[in-house]
Short mmCIF file of C-alpha atoms and ligand atoms in Angstrom, two decimals:
data_model
loop_
_atom_site.label_atom_id
_atom_site.label_comp_id
_atom_site.label_asym_id
_atom_site.label_seq_id
_atom_site.Cartn_x
_atom_site.Cartn_y
_atom_site.Cartn_z
CA MET A 12 0.00 0.00 0.00
CA LYS A 13 2.83 2.33 0.99
CA ASN A 14 4.74 1.56 -2.23
CA LYS A 15 1.63 2.16 -4.31
CA ARG A 16 1.18 5.60 -2.75
CA LYS A 17 4.85 6.40 -3.34
CA ILE A 18 4.57 5.45 -7.04
CA ILE A 19 1.42 7.60 -7.46
CA SER A 20 3.13 10.55 -5.79
CA ILE A 21 6.26 10.21 -8.05
CA LEU A 22 4.07 9.95 -11.17
CA LEU A 23 2.09 13.03 -10.11
CA SER A 24 5.29 15.02 -9.53
CA ILE A 25 6.67 14.02 -12.97
CA THR A 26 3.38 15.01 -14.63
CA ILE A 27 3.45 18.42 -12.95
CA ILE A 28 7.11 19.05 -13.84
CA ILE A 29 6.44 18.19 -17.50
CA PHE A 30 3.15 19.97 -17.95
CA PHE A 31 3.40 22.94 -15.63
CA PRO A 32 5.68 25.07 -17.87
CA ILE A 33 3.28 24.45 -20.78
CA LEU A 34 0.37 25.67 -18.70
CA SER A 35 2.19 28.76 -17.56
CA ILE A 36 3.34 29.98 -20.97
CA SER A 37 -0.07 29.83 -22.58
CA LYS A 38 -0.45 33.00 -24.69
CA ASP A 39 -3.65 34.17 -23.04
CA ASN A 40 -1.98 34.24 -19.70
CA LYS A 41 1.20 35.96 -20.77
CA ASN A 42 0.46 39.12 -18.86
CA TYR A 43 -0.38 37.23 -15.73
CA PHE A 44 1.99 34.35 -15.41
CA PHE A 45 5.70 33.82 -15.32
CA THR A 46 7.22 32.96 -18.65
CA TYR A 47 9.29 29.83 -18.29
CA GLY A 48 10.26 29.56 -21.99
CA GLU A 49 13.98 29.16 -22.75
CA ASN A 50 14.59 32.49 -24.46
CA GLU A 51 11.94 34.55 -22.76
CA CYS A 52 13.49 34.92 -19.33
CA TYR A 53 11.50 38.06 -18.57
CA LEU A 54 12.75 39.92 -21.67
CA ASP A 55 9.23 41.22 -22.17
CA ASN A 56 8.21 40.61 -18.64
CA PHE A 57 10.10 42.84 -16.29
CA ASP A 58 6.83 43.59 -14.58
CA GLN A 59 7.12 41.39 -11.52
CA ILE A 60 9.03 43.87 -9.36
CA CYS A 61 7.32 44.84 -6.11
CA LEU A 62 7.86 48.08 -4.23
CA THR A 63 7.41 48.28 -0.45
CA PRO A 64 7.71 51.37 1.76
CA GLY A 65 11.24 51.70 3.12
CA GLU A 66 12.24 52.24 6.75
CA ASN A 67 11.08 55.84 6.46
CA GLU A 68 9.58 58.16 3.83
CA THR A 69 12.98 58.89 2.24
CA MET A 70 13.55 55.18 1.54
CA LEU A 71 11.99 52.65 -0.78
CA ASN A 72 12.38 48.87 -0.86
CA PHE A 73 12.37 46.79 -4.05
CA CYS A 74 12.18 43.07 -4.65
CA TRP A 75 12.13 41.08 -7.91
CA TYR A 76 12.94 37.65 -9.23
CA SER A 77 15.60 36.80 -11.80
CA LYS A 78 17.03 33.58 -13.11
CA PHE A 79 20.73 34.40 -12.86
CA SER A 80 22.81 36.53 -10.54
CA ASP A 81 26.41 37.68 -10.18
CA GLY A 82 25.79 37.82 -6.43
CA VAL A 83 24.72 41.48 -6.27
CA SER A 84 21.28 42.96 -7.06
CA LYS A 85 21.27 46.44 -8.58
CA ILE A 86 18.83 49.34 -9.02
CA LYS A 87 19.65 52.56 -10.86
CA VAL A 88 17.79 55.71 -9.69
CA TYR A 89 17.90 59.23 -11.09
CA GLU A 90 16.01 62.48 -11.52
CA LYS A 91 15.46 63.76 -15.08
CA GLY A 92 18.82 65.00 -16.34
CA GLY A 93 20.37 64.09 -12.98
CA LYS A 94 23.16 61.78 -11.97
CA LYS A 95 22.37 58.06 -11.98
CA VAL A 96 22.97 56.40 -8.62
CA ILE A 97 23.31 52.63 -8.42
CA TYR A 98 22.06 50.97 -5.23
CA LYS A 99 23.23 47.44 -4.49
CA GLY A 100 21.48 44.77 -2.45
CA LYS A 101 21.25 41.14 -1.64
CA SER A 102 20.45 38.38 -4.07
CA THR A 103 19.38 35.02 -2.72
CA ASN A 104 19.39 31.82 -4.74
CA LEU A 105 16.09 30.12 -3.92
CA GLY A 106 17.28 26.77 -5.22
CA ASN A 107 14.27 26.44 -7.52
CA GLY A 108 15.67 28.17 -10.60
CA PHE A 109 14.98 31.68 -9.29
CA ILE A 110 16.93 34.38 -7.52
CA SER A 111 15.18 36.80 -5.15
CA ASN A 112 16.71 40.29 -5.42
CA LYS A 113 16.21 42.82 -2.62
CA VAL A 114 17.51 46.40 -2.77
CA THR A 115 16.82 49.50 -0.66
CA VAL A 116 16.99 52.99 -2.15
CA ASN A 117 17.47 56.00 0.10
CA ASN A 118 17.80 59.81 0.14
CA LEU A 119 14.51 60.36 -1.70
CA LYS A 120 13.11 63.90 -1.53
CA GLU A 121 9.40 64.69 -1.29
CA ASN A 122 7.31 65.75 -4.32
CA THR A 123 10.02 64.70 -6.75
CA THR A 124 9.95 62.67 -9.96
CA TYR A 125 12.47 59.85 -10.15
CA TYR A 126 13.15 57.09 -12.63
CA TYR A 127 14.33 53.65 -11.66
CA SER A 128 15.65 50.72 -13.61
CA TYR A 129 16.72 47.33 -12.26
CA GLU A 130 19.09 44.67 -13.43
CA CYS A 131 17.70 41.29 -14.34
CA ASP A 132 19.83 38.53 -15.82
CA GLY A 133 22.47 40.96 -17.06
CA MET A 134 20.00 43.41 -18.64
CA TRP A 135 18.59 46.70 -17.35
CA SER A 136 14.82 47.12 -17.34
CA LYS A 137 13.18 50.06 -19.08
CA PRO A 138 13.10 53.08 -16.73
CA VAL A 139 9.93 53.38 -14.63
CA GLU A 140 8.70 56.76 -13.36
CA TYR A 141 8.21 57.02 -9.61
CA ASN A 142 6.86 60.15 -7.92
CA THR A 143 7.35 60.81 -4.24
CA LYS A 144 4.50 62.62 -2.46
CA ASP A 145 4.15 65.12 0.35
CA PHE A 146 5.76 63.52 3.40
CA GLN A 147 3.53 65.17 6.02
CA LYS A 148 -0.01 65.27 4.64
CA TYR A 149 -0.71 62.20 2.54
CA THR A 150 -3.17 59.39 1.88
CA PHE A 151 -2.81 55.65 1.70
CA ILE A 152 -5.21 52.90 0.65
CA PHE A 153 -6.17 50.07 2.97
CA MET A 154 -7.46 46.78 1.55
CA ALA A 155 -7.54 43.19 2.78
CA ASP A 156 -7.61 39.58 1.60
CA PRO A 157 -7.07 39.81 -2.15
CA GLN A 158 -6.38 36.09 -1.70
CA ILE A 159 -5.47 35.58 -5.35
CA GLY A 160 -6.56 32.08 -6.36
CA ALA A 161 -9.39 31.72 -3.83
CA SER A 162 -12.03 31.86 -6.55
CA SER A 163 -10.43 28.88 -8.37
CA LYS A 164 -12.88 26.55 -6.66
CA LYS A 165 -15.72 28.19 -8.59
CA MET A 166 -13.88 28.08 -11.92
CA LYS A 167 -12.97 25.34 -14.39
CA THR A 168 -9.23 25.54 -13.73
CA TYR A 169 -6.85 27.05 -11.19
CA GLU A 170 -5.52 29.34 -13.91
CA ASP A 171 -9.01 30.72 -14.61
CA GLY A 172 -9.49 31.53 -10.93
CA ILE A 173 -6.10 33.19 -10.60
CA LYS A 174 -6.70 35.24 -13.73
CA ARG A 175 -10.12 36.36 -12.49
CA ASP A 176 -8.77 37.37 -9.07
CA ALA A 177 -5.78 39.15 -10.62
CA ASP A 178 -8.16 41.10 -12.88
CA ASN A 179 -10.25 42.12 -9.88
CA TRP A 180 -7.12 43.04 -7.90
CA ASN A 181 -6.07 45.28 -10.78
CA ASN A 182 -9.57 46.76 -10.89
CA VAL A 183 -9.83 47.57 -7.16
CA ILE A 184 -6.42 49.24 -7.22
CA LYS A 185 -7.51 51.31 -10.23
CA LYS A 186 -10.80 52.33 -8.52
CA SER A 187 -9.03 53.23 -5.28
CA LEU A 188 -6.51 55.36 -7.16
CA ASP A 189 -9.30 57.16 -9.00
CA LYS A 190 -10.95 57.98 -5.68
CA SER A 191 -7.94 58.94 -3.59
CA CYS A 192 -5.58 61.73 -4.29
CA ASN A 193 -2.28 60.17 -5.33
CA PRO A 194 -1.82 57.74 -2.42
CA SER A 195 1.67 57.22 -1.11
CA PHE A 196 1.24 53.46 -0.66
CA ILE A 197 -1.19 50.57 -0.19
CA VAL A 198 -1.56 48.67 3.07
CA CYS A 199 -2.86 45.13 2.61
CA GLY A 200 -4.31 43.31 5.62
CA GLY A 201 -3.03 39.82 4.73
CA ASP A 202 -3.96 36.76 2.68
CA GLU A 203 -2.34 38.21 -0.39
CA THR A 204 -2.62 34.80 -2.08
CA ASN A 205 -4.59 31.66 -1.38
CA THR A 206 -2.38 28.57 -1.60
CA LYS A 207 -0.37 27.59 1.42
CA GLU A 208 2.94 26.54 -0.08
CA ASP A 209 4.04 23.15 1.12
CA ASP A 210 7.59 21.98 0.40
CA ARG A 211 6.41 18.40 0.03
CA ASP A 212 3.74 19.20 -2.51
CA LEU A 213 5.06 20.31 -5.92
CA SER A 214 1.62 21.19 -7.23
CA SER A 215 0.98 23.69 -4.42
CA ILE A 216 4.40 25.32 -4.95
CA HIS A 217 3.63 25.84 -8.63
CA ILE A 218 0.11 27.10 -8.00
CA SER A 219 1.50 29.48 -5.38
CA ASN A 220 4.01 30.81 -7.96
CA LEU A 221 1.13 31.49 -10.35
CA GLU A 222 -0.83 33.25 -7.63
CA TYR A 223 2.14 35.50 -6.86
CA SER A 224 2.40 36.32 -10.56
CA GLY A 225 -1.27 37.30 -10.41
CA PHE A 226 -0.78 39.38 -7.25
CA LEU A 227 2.16 41.22 -8.80
CA SER A 228 0.57 41.63 -12.23
CA PRO A 229 -1.14 45.08 -11.85
CA SER A 230 1.14 47.63 -13.50
CA TYR A 231 0.24 50.08 -10.70
CA LEU A 232 2.50 48.09 -8.38
CA ARG A 233 5.50 49.22 -10.43
CA TYR A 234 5.10 52.69 -8.88
CA ILE A 235 2.88 52.29 -5.80
CA PRO A 236 4.53 50.53 -2.85
CA VAL A 237 2.48 47.92 -1.02
CA ALA A 238 3.01 46.90 2.63
CA ASN A 239 1.55 43.46 3.32
CA ALA A 240 0.45 41.90 6.59
CA ILE A 241 1.06 38.16 6.92
CA GLY A 242 -2.27 36.31 6.72
CA ASN A 243 -3.06 32.76 7.77
CA HIS A 244 -2.78 31.74 4.11
CA ASP A 245 0.67 33.39 3.88
CA LYS A 246 2.29 32.43 7.14
CA ASP A 247 4.12 29.32 5.93
CA ASN A 248 4.75 30.48 2.40
CA LYS A 249 8.37 31.26 1.47
CA ASN A 250 7.04 33.11 -1.57
CA PHE A 251 5.81 35.87 0.77
CA TYR A 252 9.28 36.37 2.25
CA ASN A 253 10.98 36.07 -1.15
CA HIS A 254 8.70 38.50 -3.01
CA PHE A 255 8.33 41.28 -0.44
CA ASN A 256 11.19 43.38 0.92
CA MET A 257 9.81 44.20 4.38
CA PRO A 258 11.43 47.19 6.14
CA ASN A 259 12.89 46.81 9.65
CA LEU A 260 12.05 43.11 9.58
CA THR A 261 12.60 41.38 12.94
CA ASN A 262 12.63 37.75 13.99
CA LEU A 263 9.99 38.49 16.64
CA GLY A 264 6.62 36.86 15.97
CA GLU A 265 8.24 34.94 13.15
CA THR A 266 6.78 32.32 10.82
CA ILE A 267 8.24 31.12 7.51
CA ALA A 268 6.82 34.21 5.72
CA GLY A 269 8.61 36.64 8.07
CA GLY A 270 8.23 38.34 11.46
CA ASP A 271 6.95 41.62 12.88
CA TYR A 272 8.18 44.67 10.94
CA TYR A 273 7.59 48.41 10.84
CA PHE A 274 8.18 51.65 8.98
CA THR A 275 7.59 55.31 9.59
CA TYR A 276 6.19 57.71 7.04
CA GLY A 277 6.00 61.39 8.00
CA ASN A 278 4.28 61.66 11.32
CA ALA A 279 2.96 58.08 11.46
CA LEU A 280 4.40 54.79 12.64
CA TYR A 281 3.11 51.57 11.03
CA LEU A 282 3.56 48.34 12.98
CA PHE A 283 2.92 45.06 11.13
CA ILE A 284 2.31 42.27 13.62
CA ASN A 285 2.38 38.65 12.50
CA THR A 286 -0.57 37.38 14.56
CA ASN A 287 -0.15 33.87 13.15
CA ASN A 288 2.55 33.53 15.78
CA LEU A 289 0.79 33.53 19.15
CA ASN A 290 3.89 34.38 21.19
CA MET A 291 2.58 37.55 22.84
CA TYR A 292 5.84 38.06 24.73
CA GLU A 293 7.59 38.58 21.38
CA HIS A 294 4.87 40.87 20.01
CA LYS A 295 4.99 42.94 23.22
CA LYS A 296 8.78 43.26 22.96
CA PHE A 297 8.44 44.35 19.32
CA ILE A 298 5.70 46.92 19.98
CA ASP A 299 7.24 48.32 23.19
CA GLU A 300 10.68 48.73 21.60
CA VAL A 301 9.50 50.18 18.31
CA VAL A 302 7.15 52.69 19.98
CA GLU A 303 9.89 53.73 22.40
CA ARG A 304 12.37 54.15 19.51
CA ASN A 305 9.83 56.33 17.65
CA LYS A 306 8.15 58.02 20.60
CA ASP A 307 8.09 61.47 18.98
CA ILE A 308 6.03 60.28 16.02
CA LYS A 309 2.42 61.35 16.54
CA TRP A 310 0.26 58.65 14.95
CA ARG A 311 0.57 54.91 15.65
CA ILE A 312 -1.18 52.44 13.36
CA ALA A 313 -1.06 48.67 13.88
CA VAL A 314 -1.79 46.24 11.05
CA PHE A 315 -2.42 42.52 11.56
CA HIS A 316 -4.49 39.89 9.86
CA HIS A 317 -6.80 38.45 12.54
CA ASP A 318 -9.72 40.80 13.18
CA ILE A 319 -10.23 40.35 16.89
CA TYR A 320 -13.13 42.82 17.00
CA GLY A 321 -14.57 42.05 13.55
CA GLY A 322 -18.11 41.14 12.56
CA GLY A 323 -17.55 37.85 10.76
CA LYS A 324 -17.48 34.22 11.71
CA HIS A 325 -13.84 34.05 12.83
CA LYS A 326 -14.55 35.90 16.08
CA ASP A 327 -15.28 32.67 17.95
CA GLU A 328 -12.17 30.80 16.81
CA LYS A 329 -9.68 29.72 19.46
CA ASP A 330 -6.71 31.69 18.05
CA VAL A 331 -8.77 34.85 17.54
CA LYS A 332 -10.10 34.64 21.10
CA TYR A 333 -6.54 34.19 22.40
CA ILE A 334 -5.29 37.24 20.48
CA ARG A 335 -8.35 39.26 21.64
CA LYS A 336 -7.55 38.39 25.24
CA ASN A 337 -3.85 39.24 25.08
CA LEU A 338 -2.99 41.78 22.37
CA PRO A 339 -5.32 44.80 23.02
CA ASN A 340 -3.71 45.53 26.37
CA ILE A 341 -0.29 45.83 24.71
CA LEU A 342 -1.75 48.08 22.00
CA GLU A 343 -3.54 50.29 24.55
CA ASN A 344 -0.44 50.65 26.74
CA ASN A 345 1.43 51.83 23.66
CA LYS A 346 -1.32 54.33 22.71
CA ILE A 347 -2.07 52.86 19.29
CA ASP A 348 -4.59 55.09 17.45
CA LEU A 349 -5.94 52.75 14.79
CA VAL A 350 -5.86 49.03 13.96
CA LEU A 351 -6.33 47.60 10.44
CA CYS A 352 -7.19 43.91 9.94
CA GLY A 353 -8.54 41.34 7.50
CA HIS A 354 -9.50 37.66 7.83
CA ASP A 355 -13.32 37.89 7.94
CA HIS A 356 -13.81 39.11 4.35
CA ILE A 357 -16.61 41.36 5.67
CA TYR A 358 -16.08 45.09 6.21
CA SER A 359 -16.65 46.08 9.82
CA ARG A 360 -15.63 48.87 12.15
CA SER A 361 -15.58 48.63 15.90
CA TYR A 362 -16.62 51.17 18.48
CA PRO A 363 -13.58 52.69 20.11
CA ILE A 364 -12.48 49.92 22.49
CA LYS A 365 -10.68 50.14 25.81
CA SER A 366 -10.12 47.27 28.27
CA ASP A 367 -12.39 45.07 26.14
CA LYS A 368 -15.30 47.54 26.55
CA GLU A 369 -16.91 49.38 23.67
CA ILE A 370 -17.02 53.16 24.20
CA MET A 371 -20.26 54.78 23.10
CA ASP A 372 -19.65 58.46 23.74
CA PHE A 373 -18.29 60.01 20.58
CA LYS A 374 -19.66 62.83 18.47
CA VAL A 375 -21.47 62.30 15.17
CA GLU A 376 -21.48 65.38 12.94
CA LYS A 377 -22.51 66.23 9.40
CA LEU A 378 -19.81 67.07 6.91
CA GLN A 379 -20.02 70.71 5.78
CA ASN A 380 -22.19 71.21 2.64
CA SER A 381 -23.05 67.54 2.54
CA ASN A 382 -25.31 64.93 4.11
CA GLU A 383 -22.33 62.75 4.86
CA LYS A 384 -22.07 61.75 8.54
CA VAL A 385 -18.78 61.84 10.40
CA ASP A 386 -17.90 59.97 13.60
CA ILE A 387 -15.44 62.09 15.57
CA ILE A 388 -13.32 59.87 17.78
CA LYS A 389 -10.79 60.93 20.37
CA SER A 390 -8.12 58.25 20.23
CA SER A 391 -7.47 58.59 23.98
CA LYS A 392 -10.95 57.10 24.61
CA GLY A 393 -10.25 53.81 22.81
CA ILE A 394 -8.82 52.11 19.75
CA THR A 395 -10.84 51.85 16.52
CA TYR A 396 -10.45 48.50 14.72
CA ILE A 397 -11.27 48.34 11.00
CA THR A 398 -11.61 45.06 9.07
CA GLY A 399 -11.41 45.16 5.30
CA SER A 400 -13.73 43.11 3.13
CA SER A 401 -12.28 40.84 0.42
CA CYS A 402 -10.86 43.49 -1.90
CA THR A 403 -11.00 41.21 -4.96
CA GLY A 404 -14.24 39.42 -4.11
CA SER A 405 -12.36 36.11 -4.45
CA LYS A 406 -14.13 34.67 -1.39
CA PHE A 407 -16.91 35.82 0.95
CA TYR A 408 -18.34 34.26 4.10
CA LYS A 409 -21.85 34.49 5.46
CA GLN A 410 -22.44 37.02 8.20
CA PRO A 411 -23.01 35.23 11.51
CA LYS A 412 -26.50 35.60 13.01
CA ASP A 413 -25.30 36.97 16.34
CA LYS A 414 -23.93 40.50 15.93
CA SER A 415 -20.73 41.23 17.83
CA LYS A 416 -21.28 43.84 20.55
CA TYR A 417 -18.02 45.53 19.58
CA VAL A 418 -19.15 46.30 16.03
CA LYS A 419 -20.36 49.83 15.26
CA LYS A 420 -20.83 49.22 11.53
CA ILE A 421 -20.88 46.10 9.42
CA TYR A 422 -21.19 45.99 5.64
CA HIS A 423 -21.80 42.41 4.61
CA LYS A 424 -22.87 42.70 0.99
CA LYS A 425 -20.72 40.40 -1.08
CA ILE A 426 -18.95 43.31 -2.75
CA ALA A 427 -15.29 44.29 -2.52
CA THR A 428 -14.41 47.41 -0.52
CA TYR A 429 -11.39 49.68 -0.14
CA THR A 430 -10.61 52.34 2.44
CA VAL A 431 -8.93 55.69 1.83
CA ILE A 432 -7.00 56.99 4.85
CA GLU A 433 -5.58 60.50 5.05
CA ILE A 434 -2.91 61.30 7.60
CA GLY A 435 -2.92 64.94 8.66
CA LYS A 436 -1.31 67.00 11.38
CA ASN A 437 -4.31 66.93 13.71
CA ALA A 438 -6.48 64.10 12.44
CA ILE A 439 -6.67 60.78 10.63
CA ASN A 440 -9.54 60.86 8.13
CA ILE A 441 -10.98 57.51 7.02
CA VAL A 442 -13.61 56.71 4.41
CA THR A 443 -14.58 53.33 2.91
CA TYR A 444 -16.21 52.66 -0.46
CA GLU A 445 -17.58 49.61 -2.17
CA LEU A 446 -16.01 48.74 -5.50
CA ASN A 447 -18.90 49.82 -7.71
CA ASN A 448 -20.03 53.01 -5.99
CA ASN A 449 -17.47 55.62 -5.11
CA ASN A 450 -20.06 58.30 -4.37
CA LYS A 451 -21.66 56.84 -1.28
CA PRO A 452 -19.34 55.53 1.45
CA VAL A 453 -20.39 52.24 3.06
CA ASP A 454 -19.80 53.64 6.54
CA ASN A 455 -19.75 57.07 8.18
CA ARG A 456 -16.55 58.96 7.60
CA ILE A 457 -14.31 58.51 10.63
CA ILE A 458 -12.10 61.26 12.01
CA ILE A 459 -9.64 60.23 14.71
CA GLN A 460 -8.26 63.08 16.75
CA LYS A 461 -5.43 63.24 19.26
FE1 LIG B 146 -8.63 35.45 3.91
#
């Protein structure tokens, strides 16, 4: 019986090795999937580079795959007519035919047009324009659970599902850019892709590679950095670590995808907590130390995948309950102003919460010259937790019958949402839209003051 299983598993692996490259170079999918063909080697496909915010607003992190490396990864950056500066970084041989290249660029000035070009297999990519924004008053987009590949179950093939989700990912980024004013970056609340890579299972590795190609396929990602939380679908996937160049990455709260990390941008500190690791001692150490190191920065925003005060079905799960019992106290002691999550695939927003109690006394006003309602929240009263819906619509869950007492607003229509967040000197301004209607927000506008 054991031998029979072994033979089946070997035959399956051989089939996948032979047929997978054929699947992935199909012409229809060329814009979405890696090209494995002998002479193609990304010659027409330099579009898989991913930008991530750097350690602070003057820095920018890059990561891309190549097939060959001379041991050093290189990016060339310049202003129009200016001197070209080459930044060098680390290249890591992944042992699967690919090299992961990670480079950090620094000394960027605000409101400036740059061009960058990166080296891949001995060739320089075409220059890409990248514009820095205002460093003090700026917007960013928050979205969650693109989970590229999750709709494959409803489609004929995996490839169809990945293509559909990648299209929708491209579409939601486009809509959010149309609505916001030149955002500085995107924050994604985890579950960037669907398949949990498993070293022992060749088919899941290959499907995961395709999903990452889909995630990285929107051309917007060539000039808008994206900071990703580690979701439960990402936590054991090396592809996450190898595709994203996370700033100030620590080994605290670590899983295979990476650990807790942070960056600052203007007057805000962003802490990405890997809540798949339940070691609260390590998360506390990370948050305490990072907040202390950046104590003069006004706004503190935490991002993690598990929505402990969300409105969906995950609220009663053992891990979520454990995090809800242990993490808020650490966040409150460190005066976090806002928390962004995913996991439930249903948009919800909590009341301000302190010591596990929802705080009801906040002002609701009308926006000047409009009927739009605004919830004015003093961050000292409690932390607001926002959960993003599935931003691609790749998977939705039913809303549970019992409404969570922590939830101020829930939007459970099976429609993707995105949130536009503006960081100002005296307030954080938050407004959430559904994909197909950018005139009427799905929730009151939220203004957090401190
Ligand atoms: Fe998810």
